[in-house]
CSV table of N, CA, C and O and ligand atoms in Angstrom, one decimal:
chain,number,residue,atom,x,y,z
A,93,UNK,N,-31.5,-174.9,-53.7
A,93,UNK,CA,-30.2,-174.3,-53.2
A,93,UNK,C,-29.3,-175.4,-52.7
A,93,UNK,O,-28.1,-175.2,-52.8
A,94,UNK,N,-29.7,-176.6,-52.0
A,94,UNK,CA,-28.9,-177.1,-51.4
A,94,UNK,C,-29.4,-178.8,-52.6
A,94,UNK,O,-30.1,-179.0,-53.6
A,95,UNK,N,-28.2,-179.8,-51.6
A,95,UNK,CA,-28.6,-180.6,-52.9
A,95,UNK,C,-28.4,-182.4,-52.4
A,95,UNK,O,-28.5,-183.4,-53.1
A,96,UNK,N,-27.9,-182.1,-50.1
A,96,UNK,CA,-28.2,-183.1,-50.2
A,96,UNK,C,-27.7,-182.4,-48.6
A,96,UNK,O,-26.8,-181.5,-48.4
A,97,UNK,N,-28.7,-183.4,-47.4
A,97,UNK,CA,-27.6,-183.0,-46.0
A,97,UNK,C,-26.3,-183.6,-46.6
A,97,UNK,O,-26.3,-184.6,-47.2
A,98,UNK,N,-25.0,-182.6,-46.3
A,98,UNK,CA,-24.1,-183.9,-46.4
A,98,UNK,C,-23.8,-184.2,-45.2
A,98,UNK,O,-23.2,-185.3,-45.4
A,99,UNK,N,-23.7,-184.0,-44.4
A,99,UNK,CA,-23.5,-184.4,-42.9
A,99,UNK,C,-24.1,-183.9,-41.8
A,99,UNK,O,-24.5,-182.7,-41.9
A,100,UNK,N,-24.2,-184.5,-40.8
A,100,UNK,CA,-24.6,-184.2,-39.2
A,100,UNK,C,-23.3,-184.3,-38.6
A,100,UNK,O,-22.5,-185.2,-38.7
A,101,UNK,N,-23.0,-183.2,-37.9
A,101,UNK,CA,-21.5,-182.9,-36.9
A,101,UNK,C,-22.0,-183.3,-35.5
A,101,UNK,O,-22.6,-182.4,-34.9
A,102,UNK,N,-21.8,-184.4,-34.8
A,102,UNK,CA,-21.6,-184.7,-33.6
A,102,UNK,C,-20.4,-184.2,-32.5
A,102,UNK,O,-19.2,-184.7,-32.7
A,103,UNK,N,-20.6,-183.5,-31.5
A,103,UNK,CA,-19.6,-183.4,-30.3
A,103,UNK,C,-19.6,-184.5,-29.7
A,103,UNK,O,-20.4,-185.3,-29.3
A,104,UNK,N,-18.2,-184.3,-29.7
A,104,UNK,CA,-17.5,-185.4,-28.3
A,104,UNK,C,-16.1,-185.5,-27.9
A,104,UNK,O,-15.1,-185.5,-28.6
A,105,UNK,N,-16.2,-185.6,-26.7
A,105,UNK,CA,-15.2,-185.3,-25.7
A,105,UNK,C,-13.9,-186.5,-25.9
A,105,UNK,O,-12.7,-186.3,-25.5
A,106,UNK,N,-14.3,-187.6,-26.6
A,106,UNK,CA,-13.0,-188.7,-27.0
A,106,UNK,C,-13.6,-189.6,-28.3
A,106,UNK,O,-14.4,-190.5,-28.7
A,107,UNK,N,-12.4,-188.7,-28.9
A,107,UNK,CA,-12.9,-189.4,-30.5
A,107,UNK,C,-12.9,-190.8,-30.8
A,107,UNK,O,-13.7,-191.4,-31.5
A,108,UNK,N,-11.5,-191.4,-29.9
A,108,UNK,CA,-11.3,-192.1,-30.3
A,108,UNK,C,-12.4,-193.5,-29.7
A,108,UNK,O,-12.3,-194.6,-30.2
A,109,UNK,N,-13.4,-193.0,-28.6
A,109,UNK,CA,-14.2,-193.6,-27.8
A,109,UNK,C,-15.3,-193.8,-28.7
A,109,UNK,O,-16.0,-194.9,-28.8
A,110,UNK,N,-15.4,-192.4,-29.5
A,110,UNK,CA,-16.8,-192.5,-30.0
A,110,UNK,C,-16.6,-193.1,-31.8
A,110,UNK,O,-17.5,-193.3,-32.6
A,111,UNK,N,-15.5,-193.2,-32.1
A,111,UNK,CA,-15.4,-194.1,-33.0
A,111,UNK,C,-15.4,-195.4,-32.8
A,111,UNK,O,-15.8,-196.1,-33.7
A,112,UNK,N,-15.1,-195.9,-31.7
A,112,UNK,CA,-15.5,-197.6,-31.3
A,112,UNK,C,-16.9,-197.8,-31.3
A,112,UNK,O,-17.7,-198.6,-31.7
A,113,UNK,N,-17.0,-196.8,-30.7
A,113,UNK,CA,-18.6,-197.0,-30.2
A,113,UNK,C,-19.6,-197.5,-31.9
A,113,UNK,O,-20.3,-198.4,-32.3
A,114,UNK,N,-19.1,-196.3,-32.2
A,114,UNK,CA,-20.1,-196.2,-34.0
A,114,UNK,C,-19.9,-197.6,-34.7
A,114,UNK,O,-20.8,-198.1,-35.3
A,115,UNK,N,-18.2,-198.1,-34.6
A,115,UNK,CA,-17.5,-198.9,-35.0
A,115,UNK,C,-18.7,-200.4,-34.4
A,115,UNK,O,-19.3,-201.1,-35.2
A,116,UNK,N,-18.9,-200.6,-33.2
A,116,UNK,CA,-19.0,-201.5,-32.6
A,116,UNK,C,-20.4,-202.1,-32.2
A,116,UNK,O,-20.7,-203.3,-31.8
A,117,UNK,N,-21.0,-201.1,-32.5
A,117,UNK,CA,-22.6,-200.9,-32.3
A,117,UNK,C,-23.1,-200.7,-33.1
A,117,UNK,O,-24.1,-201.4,-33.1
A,118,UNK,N,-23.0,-199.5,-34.4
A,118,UNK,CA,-23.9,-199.7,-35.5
A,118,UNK,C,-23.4,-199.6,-36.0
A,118,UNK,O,-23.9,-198.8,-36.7
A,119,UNK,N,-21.8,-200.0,-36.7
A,119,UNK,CA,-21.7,-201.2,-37.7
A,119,UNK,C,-21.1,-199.8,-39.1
A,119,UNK,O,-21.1,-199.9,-40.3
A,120,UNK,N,-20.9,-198.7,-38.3
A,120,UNK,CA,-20.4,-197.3,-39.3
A,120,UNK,C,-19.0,-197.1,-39.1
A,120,UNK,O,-18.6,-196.4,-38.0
A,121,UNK,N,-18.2,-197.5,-39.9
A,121,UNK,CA,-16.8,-197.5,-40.0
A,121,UNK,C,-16.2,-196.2,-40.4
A,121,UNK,O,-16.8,-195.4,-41.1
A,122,UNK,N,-14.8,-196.0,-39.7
A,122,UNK,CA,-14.1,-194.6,-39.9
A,122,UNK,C,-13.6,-194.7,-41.6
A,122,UNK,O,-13.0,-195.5,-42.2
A,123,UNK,N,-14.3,-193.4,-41.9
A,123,UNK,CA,-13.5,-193.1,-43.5
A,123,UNK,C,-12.7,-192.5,-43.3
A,123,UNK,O,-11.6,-192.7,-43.9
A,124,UNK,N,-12.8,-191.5,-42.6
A,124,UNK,CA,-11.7,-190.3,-43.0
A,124,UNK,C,-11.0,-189.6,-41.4
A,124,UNK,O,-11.6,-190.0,-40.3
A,125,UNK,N,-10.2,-189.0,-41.4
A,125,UNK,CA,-10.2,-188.6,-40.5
A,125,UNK,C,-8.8,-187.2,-40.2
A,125,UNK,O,-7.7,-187.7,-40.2
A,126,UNK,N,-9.0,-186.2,-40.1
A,126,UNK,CA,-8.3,-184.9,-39.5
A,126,UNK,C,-8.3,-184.3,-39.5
A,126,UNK,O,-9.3,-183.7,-40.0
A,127,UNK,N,-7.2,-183.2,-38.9
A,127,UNK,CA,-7.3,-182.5,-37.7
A,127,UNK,C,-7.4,-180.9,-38.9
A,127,UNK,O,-6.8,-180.7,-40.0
A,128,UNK,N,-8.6,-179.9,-38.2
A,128,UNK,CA,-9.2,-178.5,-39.0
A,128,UNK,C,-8.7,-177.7,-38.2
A,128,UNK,O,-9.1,-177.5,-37.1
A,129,UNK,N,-8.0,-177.3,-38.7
A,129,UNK,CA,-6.8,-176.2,-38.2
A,129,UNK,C,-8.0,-174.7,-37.9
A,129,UNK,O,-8.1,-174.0,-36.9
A,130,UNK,N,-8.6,-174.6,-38.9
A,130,UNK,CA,-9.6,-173.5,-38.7
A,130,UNK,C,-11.1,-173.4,-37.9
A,130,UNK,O,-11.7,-172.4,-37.5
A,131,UNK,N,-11.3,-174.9,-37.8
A,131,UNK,CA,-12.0,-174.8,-36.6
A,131,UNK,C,-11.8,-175.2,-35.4
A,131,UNK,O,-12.5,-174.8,-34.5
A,132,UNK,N,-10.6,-176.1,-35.0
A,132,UNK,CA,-9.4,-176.4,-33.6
A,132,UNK,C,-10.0,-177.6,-33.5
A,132,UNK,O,-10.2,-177.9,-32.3
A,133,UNK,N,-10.3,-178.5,-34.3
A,133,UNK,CA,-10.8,-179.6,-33.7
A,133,UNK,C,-10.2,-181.3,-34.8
A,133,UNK,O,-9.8,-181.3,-36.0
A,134,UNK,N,-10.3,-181.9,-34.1
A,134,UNK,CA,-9.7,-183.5,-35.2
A,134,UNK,C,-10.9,-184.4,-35.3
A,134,UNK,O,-11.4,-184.9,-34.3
A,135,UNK,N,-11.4,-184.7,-36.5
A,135,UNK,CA,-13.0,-184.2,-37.2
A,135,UNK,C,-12.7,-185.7,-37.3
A,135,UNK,O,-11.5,-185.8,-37.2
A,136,UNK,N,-13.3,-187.0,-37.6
A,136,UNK,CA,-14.0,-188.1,-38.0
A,136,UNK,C,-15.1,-188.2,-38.7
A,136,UNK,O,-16.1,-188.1,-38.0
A,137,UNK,N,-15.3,-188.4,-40.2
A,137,UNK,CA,-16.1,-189.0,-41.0
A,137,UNK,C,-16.6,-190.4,-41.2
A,137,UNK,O,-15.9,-191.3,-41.6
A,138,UNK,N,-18.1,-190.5,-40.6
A,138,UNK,CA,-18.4,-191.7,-40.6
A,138,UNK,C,-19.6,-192.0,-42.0
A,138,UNK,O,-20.6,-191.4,-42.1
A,139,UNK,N,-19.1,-192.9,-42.9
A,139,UNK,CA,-19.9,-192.8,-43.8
A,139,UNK,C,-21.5,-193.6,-43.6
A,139,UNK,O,-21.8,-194.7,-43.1
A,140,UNK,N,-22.2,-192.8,-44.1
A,140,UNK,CA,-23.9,-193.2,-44.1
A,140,UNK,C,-24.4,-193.1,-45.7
A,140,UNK,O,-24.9,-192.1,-46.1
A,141,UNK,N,-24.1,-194.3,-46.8
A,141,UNK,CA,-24.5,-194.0,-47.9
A,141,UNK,C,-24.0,-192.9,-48.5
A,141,UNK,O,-22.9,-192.5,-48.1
A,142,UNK,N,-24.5,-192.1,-49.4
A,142,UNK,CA,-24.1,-190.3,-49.5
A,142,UNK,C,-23.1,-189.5,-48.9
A,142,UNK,O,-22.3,-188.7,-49.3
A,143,UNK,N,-23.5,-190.1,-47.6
A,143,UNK,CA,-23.7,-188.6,-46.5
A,143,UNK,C,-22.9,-189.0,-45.1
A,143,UNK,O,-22.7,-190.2,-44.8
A,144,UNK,N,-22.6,-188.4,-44.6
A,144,UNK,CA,-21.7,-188.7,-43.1
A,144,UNK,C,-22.3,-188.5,-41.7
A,144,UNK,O,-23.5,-188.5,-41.6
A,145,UNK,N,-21.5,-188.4,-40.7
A,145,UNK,CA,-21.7,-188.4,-39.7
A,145,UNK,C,-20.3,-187.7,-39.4
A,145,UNK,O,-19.3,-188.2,-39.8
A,146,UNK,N,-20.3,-186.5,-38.6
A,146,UNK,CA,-19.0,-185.7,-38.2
A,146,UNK,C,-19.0,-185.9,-37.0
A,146,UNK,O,-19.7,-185.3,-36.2
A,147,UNK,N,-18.1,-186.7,-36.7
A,147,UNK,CA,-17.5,-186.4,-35.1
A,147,UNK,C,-16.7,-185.7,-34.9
A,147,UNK,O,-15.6,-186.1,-35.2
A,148,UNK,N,-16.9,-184.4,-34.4
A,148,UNK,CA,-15.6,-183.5,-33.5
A,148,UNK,C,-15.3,-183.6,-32.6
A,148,UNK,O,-15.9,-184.3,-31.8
A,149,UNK,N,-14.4,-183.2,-32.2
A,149,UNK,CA,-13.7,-183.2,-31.0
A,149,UNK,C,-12.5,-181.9,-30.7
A,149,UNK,O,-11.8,-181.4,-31.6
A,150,UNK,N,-12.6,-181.7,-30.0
A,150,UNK,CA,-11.6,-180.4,-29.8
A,150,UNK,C,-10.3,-180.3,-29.3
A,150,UNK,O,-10.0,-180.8,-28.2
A,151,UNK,N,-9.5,-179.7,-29.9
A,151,UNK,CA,-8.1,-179.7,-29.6
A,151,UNK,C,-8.0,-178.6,-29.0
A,151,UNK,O,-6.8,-178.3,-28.9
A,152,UNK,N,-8.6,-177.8,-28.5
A,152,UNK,CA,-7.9,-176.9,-27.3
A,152,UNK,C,-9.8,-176.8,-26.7
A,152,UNK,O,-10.9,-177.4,-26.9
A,153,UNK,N,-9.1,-175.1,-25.3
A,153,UNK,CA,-10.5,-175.0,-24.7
A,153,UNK,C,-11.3,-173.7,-25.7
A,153,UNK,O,-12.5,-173.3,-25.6
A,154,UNK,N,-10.5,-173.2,-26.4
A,154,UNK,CA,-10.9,-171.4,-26.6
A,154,UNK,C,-11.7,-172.1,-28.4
A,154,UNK,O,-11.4,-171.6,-29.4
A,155,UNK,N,-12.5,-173.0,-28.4
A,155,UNK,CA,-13.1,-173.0,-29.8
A,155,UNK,C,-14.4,-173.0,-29.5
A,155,UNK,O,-14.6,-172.7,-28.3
A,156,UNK,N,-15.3,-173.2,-30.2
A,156,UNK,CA,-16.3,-173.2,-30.2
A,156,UNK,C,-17.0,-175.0,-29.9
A,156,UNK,O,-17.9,-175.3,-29.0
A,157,UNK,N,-16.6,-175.6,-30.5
A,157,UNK,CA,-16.8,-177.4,-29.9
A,157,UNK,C,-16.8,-177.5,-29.0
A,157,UNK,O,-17.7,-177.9,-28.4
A,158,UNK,N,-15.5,-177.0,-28.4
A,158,UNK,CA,-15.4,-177.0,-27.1
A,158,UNK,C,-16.1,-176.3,-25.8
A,158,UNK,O,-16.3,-176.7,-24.7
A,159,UNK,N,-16.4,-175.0,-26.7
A,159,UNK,CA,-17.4,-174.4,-25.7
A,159,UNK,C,-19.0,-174.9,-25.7
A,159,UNK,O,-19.9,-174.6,-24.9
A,160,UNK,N,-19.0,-175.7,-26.6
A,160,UNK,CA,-20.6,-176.6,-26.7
A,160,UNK,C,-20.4,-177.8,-25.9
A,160,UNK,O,-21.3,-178.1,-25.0
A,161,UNK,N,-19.7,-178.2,-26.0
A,161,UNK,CA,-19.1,-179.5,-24.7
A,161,UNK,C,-19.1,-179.4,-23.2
A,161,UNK,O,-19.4,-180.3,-22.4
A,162,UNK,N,-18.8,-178.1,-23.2
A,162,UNK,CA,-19.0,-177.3,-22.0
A,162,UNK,C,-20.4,-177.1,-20.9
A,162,UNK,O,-20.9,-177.3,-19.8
A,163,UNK,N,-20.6,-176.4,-22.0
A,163,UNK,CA,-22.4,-176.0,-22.1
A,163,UNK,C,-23.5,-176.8,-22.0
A,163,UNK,O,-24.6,-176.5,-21.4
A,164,UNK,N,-23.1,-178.1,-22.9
A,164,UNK,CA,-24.1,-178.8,-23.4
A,164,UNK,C,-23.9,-180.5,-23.2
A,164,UNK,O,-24.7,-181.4,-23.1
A,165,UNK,N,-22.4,-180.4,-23.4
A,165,UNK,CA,-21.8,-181.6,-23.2
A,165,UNK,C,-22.2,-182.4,-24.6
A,165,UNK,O,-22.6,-181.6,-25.5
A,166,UNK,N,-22.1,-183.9,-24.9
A,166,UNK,CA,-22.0,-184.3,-25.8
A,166,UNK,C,-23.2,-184.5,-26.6
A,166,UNK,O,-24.2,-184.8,-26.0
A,167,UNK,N,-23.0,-184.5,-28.1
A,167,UNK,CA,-24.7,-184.9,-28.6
A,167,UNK,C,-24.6,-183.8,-30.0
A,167,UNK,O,-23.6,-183.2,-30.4
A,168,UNK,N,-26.0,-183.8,-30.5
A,168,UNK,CA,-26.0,-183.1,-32.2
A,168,UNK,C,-25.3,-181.9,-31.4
A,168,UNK,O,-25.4,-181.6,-30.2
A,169,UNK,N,-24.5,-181.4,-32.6
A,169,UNK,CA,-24.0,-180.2,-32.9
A,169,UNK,C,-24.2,-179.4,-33.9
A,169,UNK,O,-24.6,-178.2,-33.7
A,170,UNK,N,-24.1,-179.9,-35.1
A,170,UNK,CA,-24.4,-178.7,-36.2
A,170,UNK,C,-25.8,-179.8,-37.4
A,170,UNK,O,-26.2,-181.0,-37.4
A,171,UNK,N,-26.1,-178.8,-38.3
A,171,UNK,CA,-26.3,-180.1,-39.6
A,171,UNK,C,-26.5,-179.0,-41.2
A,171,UNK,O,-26.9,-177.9,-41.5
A,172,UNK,N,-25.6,-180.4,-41.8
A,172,UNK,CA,-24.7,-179.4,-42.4
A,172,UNK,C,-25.4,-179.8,-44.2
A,172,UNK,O,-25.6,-180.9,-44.5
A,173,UNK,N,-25.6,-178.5,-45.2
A,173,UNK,CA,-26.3,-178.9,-46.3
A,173,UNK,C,-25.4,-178.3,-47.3
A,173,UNK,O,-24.9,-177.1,-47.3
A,174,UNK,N,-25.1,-179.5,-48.2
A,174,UNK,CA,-24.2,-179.7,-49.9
A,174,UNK,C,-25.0,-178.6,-50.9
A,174,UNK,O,-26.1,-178.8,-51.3
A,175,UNK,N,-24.4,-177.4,-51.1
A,175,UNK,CA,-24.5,-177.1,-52.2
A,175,UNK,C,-23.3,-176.4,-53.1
A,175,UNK,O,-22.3,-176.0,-52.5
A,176,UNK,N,-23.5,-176.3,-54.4
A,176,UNK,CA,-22.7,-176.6,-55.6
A,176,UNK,C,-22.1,-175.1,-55.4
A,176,UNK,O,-20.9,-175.1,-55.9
A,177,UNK,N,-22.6,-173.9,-54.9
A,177,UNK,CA,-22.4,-172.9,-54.6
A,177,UNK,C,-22.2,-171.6,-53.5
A,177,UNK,O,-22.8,-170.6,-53.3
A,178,UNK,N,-21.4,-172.2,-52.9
A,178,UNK,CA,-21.6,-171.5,-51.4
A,178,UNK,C,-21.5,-169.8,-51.2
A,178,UNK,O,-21.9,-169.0,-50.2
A,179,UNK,N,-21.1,-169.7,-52.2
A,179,UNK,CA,-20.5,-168.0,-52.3
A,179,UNK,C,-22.1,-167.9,-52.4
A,179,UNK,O,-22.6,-167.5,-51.4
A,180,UNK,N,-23.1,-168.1,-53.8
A,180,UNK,CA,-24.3,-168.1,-53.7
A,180,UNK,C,-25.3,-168.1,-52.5
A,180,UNK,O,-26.3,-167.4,-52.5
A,181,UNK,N,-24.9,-169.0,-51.7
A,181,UNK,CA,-25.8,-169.9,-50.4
A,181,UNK,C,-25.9,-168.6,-49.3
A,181,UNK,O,-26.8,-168.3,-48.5
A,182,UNK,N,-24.7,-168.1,-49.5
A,182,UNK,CA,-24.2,-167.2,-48.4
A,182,UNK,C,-24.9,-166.1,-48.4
A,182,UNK,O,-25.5,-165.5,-47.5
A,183,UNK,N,-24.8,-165.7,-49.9
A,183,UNK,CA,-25.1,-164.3,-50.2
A,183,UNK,C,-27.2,-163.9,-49.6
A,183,UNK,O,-27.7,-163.0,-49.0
A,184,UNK,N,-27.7,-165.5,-50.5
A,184,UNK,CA,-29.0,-165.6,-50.2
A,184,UNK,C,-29.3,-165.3,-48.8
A,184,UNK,O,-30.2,-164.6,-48.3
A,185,UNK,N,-28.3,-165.9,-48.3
A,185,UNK,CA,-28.7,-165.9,-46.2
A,185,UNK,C,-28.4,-164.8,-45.8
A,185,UNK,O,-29.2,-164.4,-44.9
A,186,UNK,N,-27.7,-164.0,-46.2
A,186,UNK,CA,-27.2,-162.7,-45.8
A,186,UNK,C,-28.1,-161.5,-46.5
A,186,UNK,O,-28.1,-160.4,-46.1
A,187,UNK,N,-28.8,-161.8,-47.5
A,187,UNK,CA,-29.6,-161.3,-48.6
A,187,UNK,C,-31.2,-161.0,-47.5
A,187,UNK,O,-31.8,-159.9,-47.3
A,188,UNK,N,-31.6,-162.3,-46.9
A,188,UNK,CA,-32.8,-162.6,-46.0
A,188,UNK,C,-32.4,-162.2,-44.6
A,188,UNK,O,-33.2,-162.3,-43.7
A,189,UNK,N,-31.0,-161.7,-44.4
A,189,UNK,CA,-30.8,-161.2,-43.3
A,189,UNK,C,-30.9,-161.7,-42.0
A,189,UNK,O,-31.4,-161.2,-41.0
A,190,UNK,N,-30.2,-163.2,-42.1
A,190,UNK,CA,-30.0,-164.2,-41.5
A,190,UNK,C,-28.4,-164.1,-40.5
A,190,UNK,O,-27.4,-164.2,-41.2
A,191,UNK,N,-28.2,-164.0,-39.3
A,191,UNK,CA,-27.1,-163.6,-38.9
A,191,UNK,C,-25.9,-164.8,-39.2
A,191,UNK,O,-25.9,-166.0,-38.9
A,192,UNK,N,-25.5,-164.4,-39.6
A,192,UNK,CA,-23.9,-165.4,-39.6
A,192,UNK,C,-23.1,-165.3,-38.9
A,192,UNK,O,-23.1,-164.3,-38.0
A,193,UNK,N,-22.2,-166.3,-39.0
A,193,UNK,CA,-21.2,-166.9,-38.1
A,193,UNK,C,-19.8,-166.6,-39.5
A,193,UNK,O,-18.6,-166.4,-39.1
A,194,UNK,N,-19.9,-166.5,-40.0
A,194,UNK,CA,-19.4,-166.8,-41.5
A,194,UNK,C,-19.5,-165.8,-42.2
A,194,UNK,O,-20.4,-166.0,-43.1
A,195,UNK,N,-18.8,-164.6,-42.3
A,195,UNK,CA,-18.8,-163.7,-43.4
A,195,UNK,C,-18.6,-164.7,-44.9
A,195,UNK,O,-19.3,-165.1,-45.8
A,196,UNK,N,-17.6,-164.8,-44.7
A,196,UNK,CA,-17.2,-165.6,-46.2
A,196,UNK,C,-16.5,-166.9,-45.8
A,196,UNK,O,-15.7,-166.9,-44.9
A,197,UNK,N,-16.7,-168.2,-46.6
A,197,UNK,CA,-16.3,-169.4,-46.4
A,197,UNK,C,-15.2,-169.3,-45.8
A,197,UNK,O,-14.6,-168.3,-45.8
A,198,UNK,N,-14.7,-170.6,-45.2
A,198,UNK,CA,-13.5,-171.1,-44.5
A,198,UNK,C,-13.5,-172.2,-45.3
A,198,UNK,O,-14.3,-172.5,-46.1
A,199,UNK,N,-12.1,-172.9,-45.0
A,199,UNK,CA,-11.8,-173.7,-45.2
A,199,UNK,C,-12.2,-175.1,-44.4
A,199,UNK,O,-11.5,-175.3,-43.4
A,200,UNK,N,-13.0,-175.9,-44.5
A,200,UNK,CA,-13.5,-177.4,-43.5
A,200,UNK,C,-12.7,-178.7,-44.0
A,200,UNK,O,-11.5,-178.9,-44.4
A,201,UNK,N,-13.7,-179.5,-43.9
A,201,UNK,CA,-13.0,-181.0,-43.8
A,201,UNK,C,-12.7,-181.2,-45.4
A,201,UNK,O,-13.2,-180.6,-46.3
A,202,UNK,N,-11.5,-182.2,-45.6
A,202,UNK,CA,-11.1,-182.9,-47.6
A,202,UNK,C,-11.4,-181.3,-48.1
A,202,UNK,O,-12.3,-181.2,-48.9
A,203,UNK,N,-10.9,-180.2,-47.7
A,203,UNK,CA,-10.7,-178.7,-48.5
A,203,UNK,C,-11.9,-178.3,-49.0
A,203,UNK,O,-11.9,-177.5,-49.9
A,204,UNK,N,-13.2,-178.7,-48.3
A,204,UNK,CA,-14.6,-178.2,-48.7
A,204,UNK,C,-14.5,-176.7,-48.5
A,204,UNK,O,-13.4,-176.3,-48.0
A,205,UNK,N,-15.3,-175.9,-48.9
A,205,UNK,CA,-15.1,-174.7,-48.5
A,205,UNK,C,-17.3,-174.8,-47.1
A,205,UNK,O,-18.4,-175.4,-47.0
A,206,UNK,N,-16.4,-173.8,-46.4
A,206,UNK,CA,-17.9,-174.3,-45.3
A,206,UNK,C,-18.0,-172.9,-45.1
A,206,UNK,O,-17.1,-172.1,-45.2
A,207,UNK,N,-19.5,-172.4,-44.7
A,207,UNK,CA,-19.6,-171.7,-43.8
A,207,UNK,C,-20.9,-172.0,-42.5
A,207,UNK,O,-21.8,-172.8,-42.7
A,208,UNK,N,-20.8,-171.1,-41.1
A,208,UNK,CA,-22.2,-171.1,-40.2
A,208,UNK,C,-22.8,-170.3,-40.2
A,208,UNK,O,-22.3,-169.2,-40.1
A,209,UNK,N,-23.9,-170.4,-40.2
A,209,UNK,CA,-25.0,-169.3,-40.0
A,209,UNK,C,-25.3,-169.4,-38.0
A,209,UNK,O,-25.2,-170.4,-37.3
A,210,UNK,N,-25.6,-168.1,-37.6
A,210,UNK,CA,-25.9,-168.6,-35.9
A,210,UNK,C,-26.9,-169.3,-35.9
A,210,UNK,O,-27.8,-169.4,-36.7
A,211,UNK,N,-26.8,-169.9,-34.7
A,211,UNK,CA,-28.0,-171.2,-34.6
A,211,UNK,C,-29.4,-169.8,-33.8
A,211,UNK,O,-30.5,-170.1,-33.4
A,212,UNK,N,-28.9,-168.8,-33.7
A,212,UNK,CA,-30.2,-167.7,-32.9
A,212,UNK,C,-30.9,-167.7,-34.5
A,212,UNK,O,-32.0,-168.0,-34.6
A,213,UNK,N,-30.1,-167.4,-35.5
A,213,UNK,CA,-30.6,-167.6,-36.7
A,213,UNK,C,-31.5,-168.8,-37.4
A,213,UNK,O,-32.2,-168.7,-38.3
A,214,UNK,N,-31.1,-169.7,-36.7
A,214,UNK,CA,-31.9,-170.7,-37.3
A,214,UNK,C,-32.5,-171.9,-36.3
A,214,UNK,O,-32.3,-173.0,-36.6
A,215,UNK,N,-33.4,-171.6,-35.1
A,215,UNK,CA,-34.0,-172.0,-33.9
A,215,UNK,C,-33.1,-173.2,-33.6
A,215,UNK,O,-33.2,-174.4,-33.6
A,216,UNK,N,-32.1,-172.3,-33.3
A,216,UNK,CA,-31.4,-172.8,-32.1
A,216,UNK,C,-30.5,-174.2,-33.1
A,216,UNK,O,-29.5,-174.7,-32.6
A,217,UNK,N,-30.9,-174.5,-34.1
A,217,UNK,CA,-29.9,-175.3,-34.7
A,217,UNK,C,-28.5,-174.8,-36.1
A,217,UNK,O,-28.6,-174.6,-37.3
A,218,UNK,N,-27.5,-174.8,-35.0
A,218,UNK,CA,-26.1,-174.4,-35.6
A,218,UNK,C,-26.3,-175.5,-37.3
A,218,UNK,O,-26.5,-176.7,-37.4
A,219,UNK,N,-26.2,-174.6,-38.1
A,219,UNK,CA,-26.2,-174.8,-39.5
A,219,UNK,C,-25.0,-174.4,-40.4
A,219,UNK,O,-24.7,-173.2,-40.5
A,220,UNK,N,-24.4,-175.5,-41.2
A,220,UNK,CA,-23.5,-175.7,-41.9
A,220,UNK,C,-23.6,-175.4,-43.2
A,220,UNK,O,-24.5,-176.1,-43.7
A,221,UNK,N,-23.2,-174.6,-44.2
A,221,UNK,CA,-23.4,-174.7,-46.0
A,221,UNK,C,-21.7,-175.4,-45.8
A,221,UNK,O,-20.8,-175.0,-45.2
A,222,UNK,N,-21.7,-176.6,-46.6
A,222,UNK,CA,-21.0,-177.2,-47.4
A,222,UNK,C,-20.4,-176.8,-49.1
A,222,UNK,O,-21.3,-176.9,-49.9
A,223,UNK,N,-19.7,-176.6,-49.3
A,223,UNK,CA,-19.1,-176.8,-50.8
A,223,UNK,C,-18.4,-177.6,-50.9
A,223,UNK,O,-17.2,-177.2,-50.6
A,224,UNK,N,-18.4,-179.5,-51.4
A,224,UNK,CA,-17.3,-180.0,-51.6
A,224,UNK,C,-16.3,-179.7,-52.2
A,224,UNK,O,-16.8,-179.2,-53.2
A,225,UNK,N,-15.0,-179.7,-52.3
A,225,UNK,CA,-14.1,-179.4,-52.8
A,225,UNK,C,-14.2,-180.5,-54.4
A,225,UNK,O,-14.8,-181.5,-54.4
A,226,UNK,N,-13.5,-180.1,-55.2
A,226,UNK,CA,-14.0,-180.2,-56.7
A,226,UNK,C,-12.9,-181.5,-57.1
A,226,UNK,O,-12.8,-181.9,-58.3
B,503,CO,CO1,-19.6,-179.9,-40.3
């Protein structure tokens, strides 16, 4: 079903802190970078071979990043797996009767289509289905 992590989503309270940091210390350079209207946050892709590294950060208080920030303060947030089919991915999860966060895809980072499953659904770790955009 899935076909590669494509990223781990990190919280943090200053993007632009924790891009030096990655920048400066291990040597993982900004690829991409902006702001997800649908999930309220200005997102940084840090490339790892394949696969990334998501830094969020939140643009207001009423999102959900931000209420993990809160809660938990900074550190893993989500982890997120590539598959070719998300409408499929979904259906499966909902099929096994897995609670979502995610009736039907959103729109995420470069026009992927994403959805969450709750992290009560999956021990306590907030999980991502990816579809890159084509
Ligand atoms: Co993500």
């Amino acid at each position: 079903m899935f076909e590669a992590i494509d990223h781990i989503g990190i919280a943090v309270s200053d993007l632009d802190q924790a891009v030096a940091f990655y920048r400066d210390n291990l040597d993982m350079a900004e690829t991409y970078r902006e702001t997800v209207s649908d999930l309220g946050v200005e997102a940084v892709l840090l490339e790892v071979g394949d696969s990334h590294v998501e830094l969020l950060c939140p643009l207001s208080d009423d999102n959900g990043v931000a209420r993990f920030l809160e809660k938990r303060g900074e550190g893993l947030h989500h982890v997120a797996y590539r598959t070719a089919d998300i409408d499929e991915a979904l259906e499966k999860a909902r099929a096994t009767g897995l609670r979502l966060i995610d009736e039907q895809p959103r729109t995420g980072i470069r026009k992927s289509r994403v959805a969450f499953l709750h992290p009560e659904a999956t021990g306590g770790v907030l999980t991502e289905f990816v579809e890159p955009a084509h």
